[in-house]
Amino acid sequence: MKKDARTAEKFMLFAGVLTVTVLAAILFFRYLLLPLLPFFLALLLASFVSGLTKRMKRRGRISEKMLRIFLLLFFTLFFFFLCWLCIRKIGNELYRFVADEEGILEKANKLYDSAYGFLGSHFPKLAMRIDKSALFARFENLLSEMSLKASGYLAKAALNLPGVLLFVLVTFLSAYYMAVDRESLVKGFKTLLPARHRVRILKLIYALRMGFRGYLRAGGWMLLVTFLEVFAGLCLLGFGFPLLWSLFIAAVDFLPVLGTGTVLVPMAVLFFVGGNIPKGIGLLVLWGITALVRQILEPKILGKSLGIPPLCTLAASYLGLKLFGVLGLIFMPVFVSVGTGVVKELQKSAVSGEENTDFRNKNEKFDENT
């Protein structure tokens, strides 16, 4: 009877957390993601600065509040410096792409001649059906549309600059207040919680916080490693616009289920068909290196962060894409991962029966790191 009761309790707990997670995901993606994004980023930055402050304070005698202000100013200036470098580099590459339309057409013509020669020697009937003039007319129209869109994106980015600056200003001001007044904010938040359920709510918040922080840390590291690998590889292979390609491939690799091979393998096939064997082999080698590094690092970085099998990741990504679009594709696995972590945390307390006494250490960690 006790086992049946525990099984029923676990099932009800899982069903309840799953329902709350789905409803929270729908509410979050529909209405709250963009308005709350600066405060969410500010909370992450303030938590990082608070943790770094405690480590540095052990080795010095500087005031903790002054150290937090100094670190926030440093990261703010560093952020703007990185943004300036990235905008300058991406802007230059976009300008070169828009201005070099004739050069791109010339390269496409050479690639077409190589591919046509390959098809003519191996598949002559297929080669006879290809109309070069019609194909290049379509390609030229596509290239013109891409150039116009790139120019439009640059103009739109310039128009949206005040909104972006306001977003960044709100983020860093919020991070400043969260870091400087952390103790009073945590105490004020605790007083708002009902006394009967305070421990359970803090336990839930702790589980959510650990899940989000683990996923963001793991995803950020994997994104950075992939970007650096692809950027270095494309520079060594002599590719044009390496920064744009690296950002695009790293973004594709960051999406659940997809990987660098989604972009690198078709590119390698095109170079093989076009007769540029060295670049095709180089792209395949780059794909193999990124896949090998991911296989080595992913279990160490992501293993403790996600804690969900690949099938659940695939299902969550597909449902998120169908329900919420691209944002759902990216963030739905995060919600599933966090929901799984919450269920595990609550199951521990339900099975052990030590909810009120065993959480003191975690409650202290919550106070220290929030």
Short mmCIF file of N, CA and C in Angstrom, two decimals, residues 25 27 31 40 54-55 73 80 112 114 121 178 207 211 227 232-233 289 291 320 327 366:
data_model
loop_
_atom_site.label_atom_id
_atom_site.label_comp_id
_atom_site.label_asym_id
_atom_site.label_seq_id
_atom_site.Cartn_x
_atom_site.Cartn_y
_atom_site.Cartn_z
N ALA A 25 5.11 27.94 -20.02
CA ALA A 25 5.78 28.12 -21.31
C ALA A 25 4.91 28.90 -22.28
N LEU A 27 2.40 31.00 -21.56
CA LEU A 27 2.31 32.38 -21.09
C LEU A 27 3.60 33.14 -21.34
N TYR A 31 3.52 36.25 -24.11
CA TYR A 31 3.35 37.61 -23.58
C TYR A 31 4.55 38.16 -22.82
N PHE A 40 15.65 39.60 -16.98
CA PHE A 40 16.20 38.25 -16.87
C PHE A 40 17.71 38.27 -17.10
N LYS A 54 32.31 37.59 -4.25
CA LYS A 54 32.62 36.83 -3.04
C LYS A 54 33.96 36.12 -3.16
N ARG A 55 34.28 35.63 -4.38
CA ARG A 55 35.57 34.98 -4.56
C ARG A 55 36.72 35.97 -4.46
N LEU A 73 30.73 47.98 -13.90
CA LEU A 73 31.25 48.97 -14.85
C LEU A 73 32.22 48.32 -15.84
N PHE A 80 30.19 46.81 -24.36
CA PHE A 80 30.09 47.80 -25.44
C PHE A 80 31.28 47.72 -26.39
N TYR A 112 29.70 26.90 -61.79
CA TYR A 112 28.76 26.27 -62.72
C TYR A 112 29.51 25.52 -63.82
N SER A 114 32.50 24.23 -63.70
CA SER A 114 33.09 23.01 -63.14
C SER A 114 32.03 21.94 -62.91
N SER A 121 30.50 14.72 -68.02
CA SER A 121 31.31 13.51 -68.14
C SER A 121 30.68 12.30 -67.47
N MET A 178 20.15 45.21 -8.73
CA MET A 178 20.09 43.85 -8.20
C MET A 178 21.38 43.46 -7.50
N ALA A 207 15.53 25.17 -7.74
CA ALA A 207 15.62 24.19 -8.83
C ALA A 207 15.51 24.87 -10.19
N GLY A 211 18.51 25.00 -12.97
CA GLY A 211 18.27 24.48 -14.31
C GLY A 211 18.58 25.49 -15.39
N PHE A 227 31.81 28.37 -32.43
CA PHE A 227 32.11 29.58 -33.21
C PHE A 227 33.61 29.72 -33.44
N ALA A 232 38.10 29.74 -37.05
CA ALA A 232 39.51 29.41 -37.33
C ALA A 232 39.62 28.54 -38.58
N GLY A 233 38.73 27.54 -38.70
CA GLY A 233 38.79 26.66 -39.87
C GLY A 233 38.51 27.39 -41.17
N ILE A 289 36.11 17.65 -37.01
CA ILE A 289 36.72 18.20 -35.79
C ILE A 289 35.65 18.75 -34.85
N ALA A 291 32.50 17.93 -34.73
CA ALA A 291 31.71 16.81 -34.19
C ALA A 291 32.47 16.07 -33.10
N GLY A 320 7.81 22.81 -29.69
CA GLY A 320 8.09 24.24 -29.54
C GLY A 320 8.05 24.96 -30.87
N LEU A 327 11.53 30.66 -31.56
CA LEU A 327 11.81 30.80 -30.13
C LEU A 327 11.42 29.54 -29.37
N PHE A 366 20.81 29.54 -1.72
CA PHE A 366 19.91 30.46 -2.43
C PHE A 366 20.16 31.89 -1.97
#
